[in-house]
Coordinates of C-alpha atoms in Angstrom, one line a residue:
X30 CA -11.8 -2.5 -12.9
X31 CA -15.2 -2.4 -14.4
X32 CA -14.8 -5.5 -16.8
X33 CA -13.5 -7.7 -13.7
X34 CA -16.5 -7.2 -11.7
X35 CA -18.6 -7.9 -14.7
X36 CA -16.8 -11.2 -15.4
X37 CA -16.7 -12.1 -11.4
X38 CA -20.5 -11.5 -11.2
X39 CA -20.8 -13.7 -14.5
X40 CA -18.7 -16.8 -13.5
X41 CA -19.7 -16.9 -10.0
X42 CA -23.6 -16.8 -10.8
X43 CA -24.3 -20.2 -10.7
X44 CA -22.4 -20.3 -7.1
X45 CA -24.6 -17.6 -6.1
X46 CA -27.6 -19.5 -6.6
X47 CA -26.8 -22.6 -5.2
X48 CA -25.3 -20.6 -1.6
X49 CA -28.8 -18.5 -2.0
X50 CA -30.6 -21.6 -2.2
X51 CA -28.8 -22.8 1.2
X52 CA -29.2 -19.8 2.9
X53 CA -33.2 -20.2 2.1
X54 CA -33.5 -23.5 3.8
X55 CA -31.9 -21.6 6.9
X56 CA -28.5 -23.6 6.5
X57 CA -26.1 -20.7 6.0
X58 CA -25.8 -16.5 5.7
X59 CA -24.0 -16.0 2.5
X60 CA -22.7 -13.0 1.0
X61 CA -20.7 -11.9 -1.8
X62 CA -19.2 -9.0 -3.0
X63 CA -17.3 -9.3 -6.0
X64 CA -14.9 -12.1 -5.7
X65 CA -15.1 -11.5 -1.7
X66 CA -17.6 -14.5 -0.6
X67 CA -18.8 -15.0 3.4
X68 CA -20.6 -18.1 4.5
X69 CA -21.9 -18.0 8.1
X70 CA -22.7 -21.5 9.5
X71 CA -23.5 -23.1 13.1
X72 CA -20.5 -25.4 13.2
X73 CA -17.5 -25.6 11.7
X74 CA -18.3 -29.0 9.8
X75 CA -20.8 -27.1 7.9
X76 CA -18.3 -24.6 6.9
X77 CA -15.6 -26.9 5.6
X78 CA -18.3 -28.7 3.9
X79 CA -19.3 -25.4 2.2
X80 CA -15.8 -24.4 1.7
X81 CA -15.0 -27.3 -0.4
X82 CA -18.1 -27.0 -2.5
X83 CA -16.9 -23.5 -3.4
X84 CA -13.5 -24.9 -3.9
X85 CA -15.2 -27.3 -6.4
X86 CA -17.1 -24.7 -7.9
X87 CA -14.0 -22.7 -8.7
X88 CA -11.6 -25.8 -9.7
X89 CA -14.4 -26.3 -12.3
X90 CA -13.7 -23.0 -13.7
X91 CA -9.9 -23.6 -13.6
X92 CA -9.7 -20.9 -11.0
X93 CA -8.2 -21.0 -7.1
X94 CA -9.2 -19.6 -4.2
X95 CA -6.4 -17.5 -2.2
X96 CA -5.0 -19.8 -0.1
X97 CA -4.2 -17.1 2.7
X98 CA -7.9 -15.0 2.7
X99 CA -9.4 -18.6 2.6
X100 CA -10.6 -19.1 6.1
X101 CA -12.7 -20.6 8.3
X102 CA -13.0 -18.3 11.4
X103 CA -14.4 -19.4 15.1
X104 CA -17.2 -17.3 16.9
X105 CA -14.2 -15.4 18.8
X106 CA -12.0 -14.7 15.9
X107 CA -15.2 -13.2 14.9
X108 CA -16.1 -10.9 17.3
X109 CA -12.1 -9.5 17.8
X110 CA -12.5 -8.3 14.1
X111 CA -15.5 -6.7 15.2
X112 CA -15.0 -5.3 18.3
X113 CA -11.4 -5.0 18.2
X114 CA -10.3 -2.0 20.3
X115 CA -7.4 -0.9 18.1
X116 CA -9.4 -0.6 15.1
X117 CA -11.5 1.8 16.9
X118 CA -8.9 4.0 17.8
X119 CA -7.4 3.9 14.6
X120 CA -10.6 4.9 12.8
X121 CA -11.9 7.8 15.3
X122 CA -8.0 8.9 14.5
X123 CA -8.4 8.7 11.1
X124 CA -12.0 10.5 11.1
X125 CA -10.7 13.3 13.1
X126 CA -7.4 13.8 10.5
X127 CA -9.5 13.9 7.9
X128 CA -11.5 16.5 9.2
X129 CA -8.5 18.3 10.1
X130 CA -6.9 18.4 6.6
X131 CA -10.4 20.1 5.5
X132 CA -9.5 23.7 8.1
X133 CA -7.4 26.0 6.6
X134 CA -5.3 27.3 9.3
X135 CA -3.7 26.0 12.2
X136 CA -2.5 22.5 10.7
X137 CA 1.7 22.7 11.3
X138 CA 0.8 23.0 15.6
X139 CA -2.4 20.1 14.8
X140 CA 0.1 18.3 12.5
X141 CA 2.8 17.6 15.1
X142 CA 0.4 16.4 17.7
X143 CA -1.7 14.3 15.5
X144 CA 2.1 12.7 14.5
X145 CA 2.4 12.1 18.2
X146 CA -0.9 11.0 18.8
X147 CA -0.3 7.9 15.7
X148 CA 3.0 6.9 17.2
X149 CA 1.3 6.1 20.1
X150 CA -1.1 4.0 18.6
X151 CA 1.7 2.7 16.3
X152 CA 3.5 1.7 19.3
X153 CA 0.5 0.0 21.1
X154 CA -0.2 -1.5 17.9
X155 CA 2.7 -3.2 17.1
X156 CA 3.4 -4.5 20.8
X157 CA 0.1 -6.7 20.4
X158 CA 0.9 -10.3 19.5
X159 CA -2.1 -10.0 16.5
X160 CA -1.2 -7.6 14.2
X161 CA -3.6 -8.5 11.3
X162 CA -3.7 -7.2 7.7
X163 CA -6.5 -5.5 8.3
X164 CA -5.3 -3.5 11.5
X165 CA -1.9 -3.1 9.2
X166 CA -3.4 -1.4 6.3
X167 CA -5.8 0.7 8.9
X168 CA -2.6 1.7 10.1
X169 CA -0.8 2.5 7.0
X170 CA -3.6 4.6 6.5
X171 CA -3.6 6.9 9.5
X172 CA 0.4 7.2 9.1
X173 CA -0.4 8.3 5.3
X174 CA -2.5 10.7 5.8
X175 CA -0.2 12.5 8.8
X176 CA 2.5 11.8 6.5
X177 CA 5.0 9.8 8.7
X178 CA 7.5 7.5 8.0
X179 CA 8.0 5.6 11.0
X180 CA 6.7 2.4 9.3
X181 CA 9.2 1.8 6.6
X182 CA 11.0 -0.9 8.3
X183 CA 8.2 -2.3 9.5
X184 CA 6.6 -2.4 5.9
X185 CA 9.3 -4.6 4.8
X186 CA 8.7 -7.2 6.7
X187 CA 5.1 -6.9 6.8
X188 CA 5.6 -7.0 2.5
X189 CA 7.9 -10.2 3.4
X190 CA 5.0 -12.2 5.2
X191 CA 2.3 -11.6 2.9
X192 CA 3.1 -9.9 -1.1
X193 CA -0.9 -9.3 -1.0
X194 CA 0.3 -6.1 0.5
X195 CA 2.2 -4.6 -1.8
X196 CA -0.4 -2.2 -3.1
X197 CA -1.0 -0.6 0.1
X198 CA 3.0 -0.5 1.2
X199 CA 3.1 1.5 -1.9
X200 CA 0.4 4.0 -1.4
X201 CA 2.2 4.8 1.8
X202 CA 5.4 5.5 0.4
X203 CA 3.7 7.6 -2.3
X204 CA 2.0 9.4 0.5
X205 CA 5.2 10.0 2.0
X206 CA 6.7 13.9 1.5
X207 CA 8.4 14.1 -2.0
X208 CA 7.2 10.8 -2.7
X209 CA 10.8 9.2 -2.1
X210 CA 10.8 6.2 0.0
X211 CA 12.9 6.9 3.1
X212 CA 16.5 5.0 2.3
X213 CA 17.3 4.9 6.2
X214 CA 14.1 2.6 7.2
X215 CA 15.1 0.2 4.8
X216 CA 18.8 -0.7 6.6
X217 CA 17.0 -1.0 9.8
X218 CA 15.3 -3.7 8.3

């Protein structure tokens, strides 16, 4: 919504400046977008230092940050978001169904295998011990856009865990055929 991102922009100005100012005298890397903010530091004192001056900030402006996408993350928490192996897969997946839903002929025979193709991934996906929100919502969207509802149950307790979900849960369901959420996932769960 347009008017949020004006009124993020105009509250968190002054924050702006100060973290540009740090990042100038080569203390931090500091980036915003919208209400999303990343400080990069050297150590991890640093960082809880600069995460309770933004905590400050925002107390001062009666406002909170989200306690669970409030983070401090190590160099190798770091690079598994960036290199992670299953996000890869998922996204060349997602690429190539895209591209498939663009042809005009052919797409029941392409359909079925790119269903088996995700359950695979689905599978692998859910075995690891680190299922983050961000590989879940990457998943919810390759199962969305092959229309599969092998996730339902899994949803549920994903939804559980962490509400912040519950916009993408619900673009899957809607992606879903007829739109209906499937009633048998939801007693396996």
């Amino acid at each position: 919504n347009d008017i949020s991102y004006f009124f993020a922009n105009l509250y968190l100005l002054p924050l702006d400046l100060d973290l540009v100012n740090e990042e100038r005298k080569g203390h931090i890397g500091y980036a915003r977008y919208m209400d999303d903010i990343w400080v990069f530091t050297r150590t991890r004192a640093q960082a809880q230092k600069i995460q309770l001056k933004i905590n400050t900030f925002l107390r001062d402006l009666c406002l909170t940050a989200h306690p669970k996408k409030s983070r401090i993350f190590g160099p190798r928490e770091i690079e598994l978001m960036i290199q992670d192996e299953r996000m890869l897969s998922l996204n060349r997946f997602i690429s190539r169904a895209r591209t498939f839903f663009k042809r005009k002929i052919g797409k029941a025979k392409a359909l079925q295998a790119m269903r088996q193709e995700i359950s695979q991934l689905y599978s692998e996906t859910l075995q690891s011990s680190t299922l983050g929100g961000r590989l879940f919502r990457r998943t919810l969207t390759a199962l969305s856009l092959v229309r599969s509802d092998m996730a339902v149950a899994h949803c549920l307790r994903q939804l559980k865990k962490d509400p912040s979900l519950t916009a993408k849960i619900v673009r899957y369901y809607k992606a879903l055929p007829d739109h209906r959420i499937p009633w048998k996932g939801l007693f396996d769960f």
